[in-house]
mmCIF file of C-alpha atoms in Angstrom:
data_model
loop_
_atom_site.group_PDB
_atom_site.id
_atom_site.type_symbol
_atom_site.label_atom_id
_atom_site.label_comp_id
_atom_site.label_asym_id
_atom_site.label_seq_id
_atom_site.Cartn_x
_atom_site.Cartn_y
_atom_site.Cartn_z
ATOM 1 C CA MET A 1 109.690 165.446 109.655
ATOM 2 C CA ALA A 2 107.038 165.949 111.706
ATOM 3 C CA ALA A 3 104.625 164.314 109.533
ATOM 4 C CA GLY A 4 106.190 161.590 109.281
ATOM 5 C CA ALA A 5 107.247 161.338 112.794
ATOM 6 C CA TRP A 6 103.975 161.424 113.502
ATOM 7 C CA TRP A 7 103.146 158.404 111.529
ATOM 8 C CA VAL A 8 105.072 156.607 113.829
ATOM 9 C CA TRP A 9 104.121 157.663 116.859
ATOM 10 C CA GLN A 10 100.159 157.649 115.921
ATOM 11 C CA GLY A 11 100.731 153.603 113.866
ATOM 12 C CA GLU A 12 97.677 153.008 111.963
ATOM 13 C CA TRP A 13 95.453 155.190 114.043
ATOM 14 C CA ALA A 14 96.765 158.273 111.293
ATOM 15 C CA LEU A 15 94.937 156.659 108.514
ATOM 16 C CA THR A 16 91.806 155.868 110.148
ATOM 17 C CA SER A 17 89.492 158.469 109.262
ATOM 18 C CA ARG A 18 89.528 161.429 107.741
ATOM 19 C CA TRP A 19 87.403 162.836 110.577
ATOM 20 C CA ALA A 20 89.388 161.461 113.515
ATOM 21 C CA PRO A 21 92.273 163.729 114.955
ATOM 22 C CA PRO A 22 94.886 162.144 113.876
ATOM 23 C CA THR A 23 94.001 162.609 110.669
ATOM 24 C CA LEU A 24 93.742 165.273 110.577
ATOM 25 C CA VAL A 25 96.881 166.271 112.235
ATOM 26 C CA SER A 26 98.613 163.881 109.778
ATOM 27 C CA VAL A 27 96.532 166.361 106.823
ATOM 28 C CA HIS A 28 96.641 169.525 107.987
ATOM 29 C CA ALA A 29 100.916 168.530 108.368
ATOM 30 C CA TRP A 30 101.410 168.139 105.302
ATOM 31 C CA VAL A 31 98.663 170.206 103.371
ATOM 32 C CA LEU A 32 99.626 172.886 105.429
ATOM 33 C CA GLY A 33 103.527 173.090 106.625
ATOM 34 C CA VAL A 34 104.863 171.426 103.892
ATOM 35 C CA LEU A 35 102.660 173.121 100.967
ATOM 36 C CA GLY A 36 101.470 175.780 102.128
ATOM 37 C CA ASN A 37 105.364 177.099 103.460
ATOM 38 C CA ALA A 38 106.616 175.836 99.712
ATOM 39 C CA MET A 39 103.460 177.883 97.717
ATOM 40 C CA LEU A 40 104.227 181.302 100.449
ATOM 41 C CA GLY A 41 107.850 180.816 99.432
ATOM 42 C CA SER A 42 107.591 180.077 95.459
ATOM 43 C CA LEU A 43 104.792 183.229 95.016
ATOM 44 C CA LEU A 44 107.591 185.487 97.140
ATOM 45 C CA GLN A 45 110.404 184.272 94.573
ATOM 46 C CA PHE A 46 107.646 184.353 91.290
ATOM 47 C CA LEU A 47 106.352 186.851 91.813
ATOM 48 C CA PRO A 48 108.644 189.715 90.744
ATOM 49 C CA VAL A 49 110.493 187.791 88.143
ATOM 50 C CA ALA A 50 107.906 186.469 85.701
ATOM 51 C CA ALA A 51 104.714 187.848 86.724
ATOM 52 C CA ASN A 52 106.495 191.938 86.472
ATOM 53 C CA THR A 53 105.347 192.766 90.040
ATOM 54 C CA ARG A 54 106.589 194.011 92.931
ATOM 55 C CA LEU A 55 104.797 192.902 96.056
ATOM 56 C CA SER A 56 104.948 194.939 99.132
ATOM 57 C CA LEU A 57 104.071 193.904 102.433
ATOM 58 C CA PRO A 58 103.011 195.579 105.626
ATOM 59 C CA LEU A 59 105.310 193.178 107.516
ATOM 60 C CA PRO A 60 108.856 191.342 106.710
ATOM 61 C CA ALA A 61 107.757 188.098 105.379
ATOM 62 C CA LEU A 62 109.795 186.477 107.230
ATOM 63 C CA TRP A 63 107.231 187.264 110.273
ATOM 64 C CA LEU A 64 104.753 186.955 108.022
ATOM 65 C CA HIS A 65 106.521 183.476 107.226
ATOM 66 C CA ARG A 66 106.703 183.495 111.061
ATOM 67 C CA GLY A 67 102.768 183.594 112.147
ATOM 68 C CA PHE A 68 102.324 181.144 109.745
ATOM 69 C CA ASN A 69 104.110 178.634 111.064
ATOM 70 C CA LEU A 70 102.958 179.407 114.132
ATOM 71 C CA GLY A 71 99.406 179.462 113.126
ATOM 72 C CA VAL A 72 100.126 175.589 112.181
ATOM 73 C CA MET A 73 101.527 174.471 115.094
ATOM 74 C CA ALA A 74 98.848 175.956 117.051
ATOM 75 C CA LEU A 75 96.038 174.375 114.552
ATOM 76 C CA LEU A 76 97.312 171.016 115.212
ATOM 77 C CA LEU A 77 97.998 170.946 118.920
ATOM 78 C CA PHE A 78 93.560 172.154 118.479
ATOM 79 C CA PHE A 79 93.067 168.917 116.805
ATOM 80 C CA VAL A 80 95.062 166.866 119.002
ATOM 81 C CA ARG A 81 93.579 168.612 122.264
ATOM 82 C CA PRO A 82 90.462 170.634 121.816
ATOM 83 C CA HIS A 83 90.591 174.002 123.397
ATOM 84 C CA THR A 84 89.114 177.458 122.552
ATOM 85 C CA VAL A 85 92.260 179.349 123.706
ATOM 86 C CA LEU A 86 93.869 177.238 120.506
ATOM 87 C CA GLY A 87 91.126 177.355 118.042
ATOM 88 C CA ILE A 88 91.061 181.026 118.379
ATOM 89 C CA SER A 89 94.065 181.548 118.099
ATOM 90 C CA ALA A 90 95.025 178.964 114.876
ATOM 91 C CA LEU A 91 91.949 181.163 113.624
ATOM 92 C CA LEU A 92 93.945 184.373 113.826
ATOM 93 C CA LEU A 93 97.316 184.064 112.527
ATOM 94 C CA LEU A 94 95.935 181.862 110.381
ATOM 95 C CA ALA A 95 94.062 184.276 108.298
ATOM 96 C CA GLY A 96 96.204 187.262 108.903
ATOM 97 C CA SER A 97 99.096 185.709 108.504
ATOM 98 C CA LEU A 98 97.726 184.137 104.493
ATOM 99 C CA GLY A 99 95.045 186.773 103.994
ATOM 100 C CA VAL A 100 97.708 189.368 103.813
ATOM 101 C CA PHE A 101 99.957 187.235 101.214
ATOM 102 C CA ALA A 102 97.125 186.827 98.812
ATOM 103 C CA LEU A 103 95.640 190.080 99.221
ATOM 104 C CA ARG A 104 98.922 192.471 98.595
ATOM 105 C CA SER A 105 99.890 189.369 96.050
ATOM 106 C CA LEU A 106 96.360 190.451 94.136
ATOM 107 C CA LEU A 107 97.021 194.662 94.890
ATOM 108 C CA ALA A 108 99.969 193.716 92.799
ATOM 109 C CA LEU A 109 98.684 191.909 89.984
ATOM 110 C CA HIS A 110 95.372 193.889 89.481
ATOM 111 C CA ALA A 111 97.820 197.009 89.633
ATOM 112 C CA VAL A 112 99.972 195.862 86.295
ATOM 113 C CA ILE A 113 96.511 194.366 85.011
ATOM 114 C CA PRO A 114 96.991 190.866 84.642
ATOM 115 C CA VAL A 115 96.874 190.233 81.162
ATOM 116 C CA ASP A 116 98.719 187.547 80.488
ATOM 117 C CA ALA A 117 97.010 183.512 80.948
ATOM 118 C CA LEU A 118 100.487 183.238 83.538
ATOM 119 C CA GLN A 119 99.087 186.497 85.927
ATOM 120 C CA ARG A 120 95.739 185.748 85.563
ATOM 121 C CA GLY A 121 96.543 181.738 87.110
ATOM 122 C CA ILE A 122 98.127 183.521 89.892
ATOM 123 C CA ALA A 123 95.133 185.858 90.313
ATOM 124 C CA MET A 124 92.862 182.974 90.298
ATOM 125 C CA SER A 125 94.739 180.684 92.524
ATOM 126 C CA LEU A 126 95.172 183.352 95.544
ATOM 127 C CA TRP A 127 90.864 183.770 94.912
ATOM 128 C CA PHE A 128 90.835 180.265 95.880
ATOM 129 C CA LEU A 129 92.822 180.900 98.498
ATOM 130 C CA LEU A 130 91.127 184.062 100.258
ATOM 131 C CA ALA A 131 87.473 181.437 99.727
ATOM 132 C CA THR A 132 89.821 178.763 101.278
ATOM 133 C CA VAL A 133 90.654 180.577 104.299
ATOM 134 C CA VAL A 134 87.128 181.707 105.045
ATOM 135 C CA LEU A 135 85.628 178.155 104.541
ATOM 136 C CA GLY A 136 89.006 177.598 107.392
ATOM 137 C CA GLY A 137 87.279 179.966 109.425
ATOM 138 C CA ALA A 138 83.994 178.539 108.758
ATOM 139 C CA SER A 139 84.881 175.491 110.349
ATOM 140 C CA ALA A 140 87.056 176.689 113.130
ATOM 141 C CA MET A 141 84.662 179.234 114.373
ATOM 142 C CA VAL A 142 82.128 175.235 113.980
ATOM 143 C CA LEU A 143 84.354 173.421 116.312
ATOM 144 C CA THR A 144 84.550 176.018 118.769
ATOM 145 C CA GLY A 145 80.730 176.271 119.047
ATOM 146 C CA HIS A 146 80.994 179.288 117.571
ATOM 147 C CA LEU A 147 79.146 178.800 114.850
ATOM 148 C CA SER A 148 75.902 177.026 113.637
ATOM 149 C CA ILE A 149 75.918 175.377 110.592
ATOM 150 C CA PRO A 150 76.711 172.259 108.703
ATOM 151 C CA LEU A 151 79.966 170.557 109.193
ATOM 152 C CA GLU A 152 80.697 168.460 106.161
ATOM 153 C CA ARG A 153 79.856 170.551 103.462
ATOM 154 C CA ILE A 154 82.149 172.887 104.634
ATOM 155 C CA VAL A 155 85.034 170.834 105.290
ATOM 156 C CA ASN A 156 84.756 169.309 102.340
ATOM 157 C CA LEU A 157 84.954 172.604 100.033
ATOM 158 C CA HIS A 158 87.297 173.821 101.704
ATOM 159 C CA ALA A 159 89.719 171.427 101.242
ATOM 160 C CA ALA A 160 88.392 170.755 97.923
ATOM 161 C CA LEU A 161 89.000 175.129 96.721
ATOM 162 C CA GLY A 162 91.614 174.600 98.895
ATOM 163 C CA LEU A 163 93.758 171.474 96.648
ATOM 164 C CA GLY A 164 92.334 171.782 93.472
ATOM 165 C CA GLY A 165 92.237 176.048 93.590
ATOM 166 C CA TRP A 166 94.819 176.916 95.253
ATOM 167 C CA CYS A 167 98.034 174.925 94.856
ATOM 168 C CA VAL A 168 96.963 173.213 91.849
ATOM 169 C CA GLY A 169 96.375 176.412 90.313
ATOM 170 C CA LEU A 170 99.384 178.022 91.188
ATOM 171 C CA LEU A 171 102.098 174.708 90.095
ATOM 172 C CA ALA A 172 100.325 175.430 86.862
ATOM 173 C CA ALA A 173 100.379 178.888 86.215
ATOM 174 C CA VAL A 174 103.912 178.901 87.544
ATOM 175 C CA ALA A 175 104.973 175.061 85.643
ATOM 176 C CA ALA A 176 103.753 176.885 82.207
ATOM 177 C CA VAL A 177 106.239 179.008 83.255
ATOM 178 C CA THR A 178 108.941 176.986 84.887
ATOM 179 C CA VAL A 179 108.641 173.923 82.954
ATOM 180 C CA PRO A 180 110.593 174.764 79.542
ATOM 181 C CA MET A 181 112.598 177.353 81.677
ATOM 182 C CA PHE A 182 114.216 174.166 83.804
ATOM 183 C CA GLN A 183 113.096 170.506 81.754
ATOM 184 C CA GLY A 184 113.917 172.011 78.007
ATOM 185 C CA ALA A 185 109.970 171.276 77.940
ATOM 186 C CA ARG A 186 108.222 172.471 74.522
ATOM 187 C CA VAL A 187 105.689 176.188 75.459
ATOM 188 C CA LEU A 188 102.335 176.073 75.703
ATOM 189 C CA THR A 189 100.414 177.048 73.119
ATOM 190 C CA ARG A 190 98.006 180.221 74.142
ATOM 191 C CA ARG A 191 95.098 178.018 73.323
ATOM 192 C CA ALA A 192 96.597 175.330 75.511
ATOM 193 C CA GLN A 193 96.636 177.022 78.055
ATOM 194 C CA ARG A 194 93.123 178.929 77.115
ATOM 195 C CA ILE A 195 91.375 175.027 76.793
ATOM 196 C CA TRP A 196 93.291 174.230 80.743
ATOM 197 C CA GLY A 197 91.980 177.410 82.791
ATOM 198 C CA ASN A 198 88.865 177.472 80.955
ATOM 199 C CA GLY A 199 88.558 173.923 81.967
ATOM 200 C CA TRP A 200 90.296 174.235 86.249
ATOM 201 C CA ARG A 201 87.672 177.017 86.386
ATOM 202 C CA ALA A 202 84.651 174.649 85.439
ATOM 203 C CA ALA A 203 86.008 171.860 87.676
ATOM 204 C CA MET A 204 85.786 174.139 90.085
ATOM 205 C CA GLY A 205 82.173 175.880 89.487
ATOM 206 C CA LEU A 206 81.093 172.204 89.266
ATOM 207 C CA THR A 207 82.584 171.515 92.741
ATOM 208 C CA VAL A 208 80.979 174.879 94.410
ATOM 209 C CA LEU A 209 77.584 173.519 92.502
ATOM 210 C CA ALA A 210 77.767 170.304 93.814
ATOM 211 C CA ALA A 211 78.597 171.445 97.518
ATOM 212 C CA THR A 212 75.175 173.901 96.695
ATOM 213 C CA ALA A 213 73.234 170.656 95.824
ATOM 214 C CA ARG A 214 74.048 168.766 99.489
ATOM 215 C CA GLN A 215 76.592 165.822 97.908
ATOM 216 C CA ALA A 216 77.978 163.883 100.564
ATOM 217 C CA ASP A 217 81.663 163.164 99.409
ATOM 218 C CA SER A 218 80.979 164.793 95.580
ATOM 219 C CA PRO A 219 82.517 167.990 96.533
ATOM 220 C CA LEU A 220 85.968 167.150 97.733
ATOM 221 C CA MET A 221 86.518 164.354 95.046
ATOM 222 C CA LEU A 222 85.432 166.114 91.849
ATOM 223 C CA GLY A 223 87.506 169.264 93.927
ATOM 224 C CA ILE A 224 90.538 166.484 93.677
ATOM 225 C CA SER A 225 90.311 164.616 90.709
ATOM 226 C CA LEU A 226 89.949 166.630 88.481
ATOM 227 C CA PRO A 227 92.009 169.473 88.410
ATOM 228 C CA CYS A 228 94.617 167.180 89.645
ATOM 229 C CA ALA A 229 94.113 165.218 87.012
ATOM 230 C CA GLY A 230 94.630 168.129 84.626
ATOM 231 C CA LEU A 231 97.721 169.513 85.039
ATOM 232 C CA ALA A 232 99.157 165.874 85.444
ATOM 233 C CA CYS A 233 97.859 165.988 81.132
ATOM 234 C CA MET A 234 99.655 169.254 80.528
ATOM 235 C CA ILE A 235 102.784 168.861 82.405
ATOM 236 C CA LEU A 236 102.510 165.069 80.226
ATOM 237 C CA TRP A 237 102.007 167.039 77.742
ATOM 238 C CA MET A 238 105.028 169.686 77.665
ATOM 239 C CA GLN A 239 107.460 166.493 78.057
ATOM 240 C CA VAL A 240 106.198 164.741 75.236
ATOM 241 C CA ARG A 241 108.885 165.125 72.511
ATOM 242 C CA SER A 242 110.226 167.936 74.763
ATOM 243 C CA PRO A 243 112.495 169.690 72.125
ATOM 244 C CA HIS A 244 115.660 169.916 74.739
ATOM 245 C CA PRO A 245 115.280 167.618 77.480
ATOM 246 C CA ARG A 246 117.623 168.113 80.717
ATOM 247 C CA ASN A 247 117.833 167.862 83.738
ATOM 248 C CA LEU A 248 116.041 164.601 84.230
ATOM 249 C CA PRO A 249 116.139 164.680 88.248
ATOM 250 C CA LEU A 250 114.426 167.547 87.413
ATOM 251 C CA ARG A 251 112.105 165.725 84.882
ATOM 252 C CA LEU A 252 111.189 162.229 86.205
ATOM 253 C CA ALA A 253 110.274 164.815 89.431
ATOM 254 C CA TRP A 254 107.202 165.900 88.107
ATOM 255 C CA ARG A 255 107.039 162.728 85.705
ATOM 256 C CA LEU A 256 106.108 160.598 89.115
ATOM 257 C CA GLY A 257 104.097 162.929 90.319
ATOM 258 C CA ALA A 258 101.942 163.360 87.644
ATOM 259 C CA PHE A 259 100.981 160.293 87.791
ATOM 260 C CA PHE A 260 100.518 160.188 91.461
ATOM 261 C CA LEU A 261 97.793 163.232 90.784
ATOM 262 C CA TRP A 262 95.875 161.196 88.330
ATOM 263 C CA LEU A 263 94.765 158.092 90.706
ATOM 264 C CA PRO A 264 91.941 160.385 91.946
ATOM 265 C CA LEU A 265 90.486 160.354 88.622
ATOM 266 C CA LEU A 266 91.042 156.267 88.638
ATOM 267 C CA LEU A 267 89.899 155.633 91.552
ATOM 268 C CA PRO A 268 86.422 154.112 90.356
ATOM 269 C CA VAL A 269 88.176 151.679 88.074
ATOM 270 C CA VAL A 270 91.399 151.032 90.582
ATOM 271 C CA LEU A 271 89.132 151.001 93.954
ATOM 272 C CA PRO A 272 87.229 148.089 92.700
ATOM 273 C CA LEU A 273 90.287 145.412 93.247
ATOM 274 C CA MET A 274 91.250 146.736 95.870
ATOM 275 C CA PRO A 275 89.626 145.789 99.686
ATOM 276 C CA VAL A 276 88.171 149.364 99.200
ATOM 277 C CA SER A 277 84.660 150.651 98.189
ATOM 278 C CA ALA A 278 84.382 153.298 95.308
ATOM 279 C CA THR A 279 82.223 154.906 97.048
ATOM 280 C CA SER A 280 83.318 154.104 101.286
ATOM 281 C CA PRO A 281 84.825 157.314 103.151
ATOM 282 C CA ALA A 282 88.125 155.725 103.015
ATOM 283 C CA ALA A 283 87.814 156.205 98.229
ATOM 284 C CA SER A 284 88.639 160.315 100.153
ATOM 285 C CA LEU A 285 91.315 158.984 101.664
ATOM 286 C CA VAL A 286 92.741 157.521 99.373
ATOM 287 C CA ALA A 287 92.821 159.705 96.567
ATOM 288 C CA GLY A 288 93.771 162.559 99.934
ATOM 289 C CA THR A 289 96.942 160.678 100.314
ATOM 290 C CA ALA A 290 98.119 160.113 96.413
ATOM 291 C CA VAL A 291 98.015 164.567 96.904
ATOM 292 C CA VAL A 292 99.146 165.946 99.741
ATOM 293 C CA VAL A 293 101.633 163.079 100.611
ATOM 294 C CA ALA A 294 102.647 161.890 96.571
ATOM 295 C CA GLY A 295 101.891 164.151 94.205
ATOM 296 C CA LEU A 296 102.149 167.545 94.681
ATOM 297 C CA PRO A 297 105.343 166.839 97.099
ATOM 298 C CA LEU A 298 107.014 165.490 94.953
ATOM 299 C CA LEU A 299 106.344 167.955 92.169
ATOM 300 C CA VAL A 300 107.638 171.177 94.978
ATOM 301 C CA LEU A 301 110.663 168.610 95.475
ATOM 302 C CA GLY A 302 111.463 168.825 92.101
ATOM 303 C CA MET A 303 111.167 172.777 92.099
ATOM 304 C CA GLN A 304 113.193 172.672 95.321
ATOM 305 C CA LEU A 305 116.307 170.694 93.720
ATOM 306 C CA GLU A 306 116.652 173.505 91.306
ATOM 307 C CA ILE A 307 115.919 176.387 93.506
ATOM 308 C CA VAL A 308 117.795 175.892 96.272
ATOM 309 C CA PRO A 309 121.588 175.623 94.472
ATOM 310 C CA PHE A 310 120.244 178.216 92.290
ATOM 311 C CA LEU A 311 119.956 180.209 95.129
ATOM 312 C CA ALA A 312 123.202 179.548 97.119
ATOM 313 C CA TRP A 313 124.656 180.124 94.090
ATOM 314 C CA ILE A 314 123.216 183.893 93.406
ATOM 315 C CA GLU A 315 124.058 184.471 97.512
ATOM 316 C CA LEU A 316 127.634 183.083 96.681
ATOM 317 C CA ARG A 317 127.698 185.888 93.534
ATOM 318 C CA GLN A 318 127.292 188.025 95.471
ATOM 319 C CA ARG A 319 130.091 187.901 98.223
ATOM 320 C CA HIS A 320 133.140 187.668 95.723
ATOM 321 C CA PRO A 321 133.608 189.985 93.303
ATOM 322 C CA ARG A 322 133.276 190.391 89.851
ATOM 323 C CA GLY A 323 136.105 188.468 87.924
ATOM 324 C CA VAL A 324 136.346 185.890 90.215
ATOM 325 C CA ARG A 325 134.887 182.947 89.333
ATOM 326 C CA VAL A 326 133.131 180.858 91.445
ATOM 327 C CA PRO A 327 131.261 176.857 91.106
ATOM 328 C CA GLY A 328 128.168 176.832 88.774
ATOM 329 C CA VAL A 329 125.082 175.863 90.759
ATOM 330 C CA GLY A 330 125.723 172.209 89.161
ATOM 331 C CA ARG A 331 128.496 171.608 91.663
ATOM 332 C CA LEU A 332 126.617 173.303 94.264
ATOM 333 C CA LEU A 333 123.715 169.863 93.804
ATOM 334 C CA ASP A 334 124.990 167.503 91.643
ATOM 335 C CA SER A 335 122.780 164.885 88.979
ATOM 336 C CA THR A 336 124.234 162.469 90.711
ATOM 337 C CA HIS A 337 122.390 163.752 94.177
ATOM 338 C CA LYS A 338 119.066 164.597 93.071
ATOM 339 C CA GLN A 339 118.938 161.220 91.938
ATOM 340 C CA ARG A 340 118.538 160.451 94.775
ATOM 341 C CA LEU A 341 116.558 162.385 96.827
ATOM 342 C CA VAL A 342 113.719 162.430 94.287
ATOM 343 C CA LEU A 343 113.958 158.742 94.053
ATOM 344 C CA ILE A 344 114.020 158.150 98.123
ATOM 345 C CA HIS A 345 110.602 160.488 97.964
ATOM 346 C CA VAL A 346 109.427 157.975 95.566
ATOM 347 C CA ALA A 347 109.178 155.040 97.375
ATOM 348 C CA ALA A 348 108.365 157.263 100.641
ATOM 349 C CA ALA A 349 105.572 158.483 98.235
ATOM 350 C CA VAL A 350 104.589 155.203 97.262
ATOM 351 C CA ALA A 351 105.495 153.612 100.835
ATOM 352 C CA ALA A 352 102.333 156.246 102.146
ATOM 353 C CA LEU A 353 99.824 154.454 99.504
ATOM 354 C CA ILE A 354 100.061 151.407 100.877
ATOM 355 C CA ALA A 355 99.297 152.818 103.893
ATOM 356 C CA ALA A 356 96.420 154.361 103.186
ATOM 357 C CA PHE A 357 95.050 151.325 101.880
ATOM 358 C CA ALA A 358 96.495 148.909 104.267
ATOM 359 C CA ALA A 359 96.637 151.175 107.566
ATOM 360 C CA ARG A 360 99.249 148.672 109.641
ATOM 361 C CA THR A 361 102.069 149.151 107.219
ATOM 362 C CA THR A 362 101.417 153.206 108.114
ATOM 363 C CA VAL A 363 104.909 153.108 111.010
ATOM 364 C CA ILE A 364 107.247 151.914 107.689
ATOM 365 C CA ALA A 365 106.019 154.738 105.752
ATOM 366 C CA GLY A 366 106.575 157.319 108.760
ATOM 367 C CA VAL A 367 110.215 156.003 108.669
ATOM 368 C CA LEU A 368 110.094 156.729 105.290
ATOM 369 C CA ILE A 369 108.907 159.710 104.817
ATOM 370 C CA MET A 370 110.687 160.585 107.811
ATOM 371 C CA LEU A 371 114.500 159.198 105.725
ATOM 372 C CA ALA A 372 113.039 161.033 102.637
ATOM 373 C CA TYR A 373 112.272 165.182 103.814
ATOM 374 C CA ALA A 374 115.632 164.231 106.201
ATOM 375 C CA GLY A 375 118.341 163.440 104.034
ATOM 376 C CA SER A 376 116.969 167.075 101.642
ATOM 377 C CA LEU A 377 117.625 168.204 104.860
ATOM 378 C CA LEU A 378 120.316 167.731 105.049
ATOM 379 C CA ARG A 379 121.484 167.836 101.593
ATOM 380 C CA PHE A 380 120.581 171.062 101.071
ATOM 381 C CA GLY A 381 121.564 172.162 104.473
ATOM 382 C CA ALA A 382 125.321 171.290 102.819
ATOM 383 C CA VAL A 383 124.504 173.068 99.714
ATOM 384 C CA TRP A 384 124.189 176.442 101.562
ATOM 385 C CA ARG A 385 127.803 175.250 104.121
ATOM 386 C CA ASN A 386 130.100 174.420 100.855
ATOM 387 C CA ALA A 387 128.724 178.106 98.973
ATOM 388 C CA ARG A 388 128.923 180.563 102.453
ATOM 389 C CA ALA A 389 132.907 178.644 102.816
ATOM 390 C CA TRP A 390 133.953 178.071 99.476
ATOM 391 C CA GLN A 391 136.355 180.355 98.747
ATOM 392 C CA PRO A 392 138.621 180.153 95.473
ATOM 393 C CA ALA A 393 141.506 179.390 95.489
ATOM 394 C CA PRO A 394 145.157 181.866 96.318
ATOM 395 C CA GLU A 395 146.947 183.417 93.433
ATOM 396 C CA SER A 396 150.366 180.890 92.313
ATOM 397 C CA PRO A 397 153.650 183.212 92.955
ATOM 398 C CA ARG A 398 154.065 183.045 89.439
ATOM 399 C CA SER A 399 150.934 184.411 88.472
ATOM 400 C CA GLN A 400 151.442 186.912 90.580
#
């Protein structure tokens, strides 16, 4: 919602250039505020269950989340009003919270010796997170005048490893388990998992090589387009010919999200038909919008549509004794409301992509983004309120 409000306030300045302060605010509001919180939350929920590991944190997870979000706010303020105190505060809070999450998760994974594709994928994505944090810290030190190194190469590699390595890597590892579980899709074979893992690592290796070769936007485009296209192929391959297809809203959100993730790889074909050159700096802005504002948030939304009512159902189940029939997950958030949320988020994603081509439509896109996330907030809030307010019907005198 805050990112949408920023677009409304800034108008076409919000998407002027990837180096402009309003654009930097937009990018980090999405990547850290939306995707970052979702990635860390899913890690806390997923590691103990699917990866068979226990995550031990030196501080309560709530405090680490608070420190992370305070760091996000300090960073956004730093982009608006650059000041050394804000820059150092953002660096310490973000590096501290993300570093603790990543290192503790890696220790938990290595304690059980990663032997399957899920654990290896999560561990590799966490290493990319640590690299992203280090590169982000180096960028902040350059901007505050405490370090003198070429900024563009550091920032490009920072963005590519953060999106293609951390976000895509973690989502792919989780998707290999949750897509068959929640969507009735086909299960990835070990061979398919190896093909995906090797291709993903090769793409990130090419990204690092392009950065060391001092290419301009090559690390960013490689680090975004290849891993995202690979994740999209994996999702669509699992959904095709599903043995037991179910949960249409979730399947729709992931299918459309996969479509948006394909766009960066198709830009050299699409952009010559648009008023944007495939080699211009705007190309990376369009690619980033397709991934950060459209594709990945749709995948996250799809999972939220399942996780939020499930967590509410668990709390409802714990508050009532055994033998009491409580509403099922499907009653806490029915399919109709899920489809409405998916459709309004798709409309906001399309509007955001149009705004990346035609900046004069940024305000309209910002309004749709605010409406989409406000609708999600209200609906998820209603799920929790209904779960906490539910009481079993009193028994009739005859049954007594």
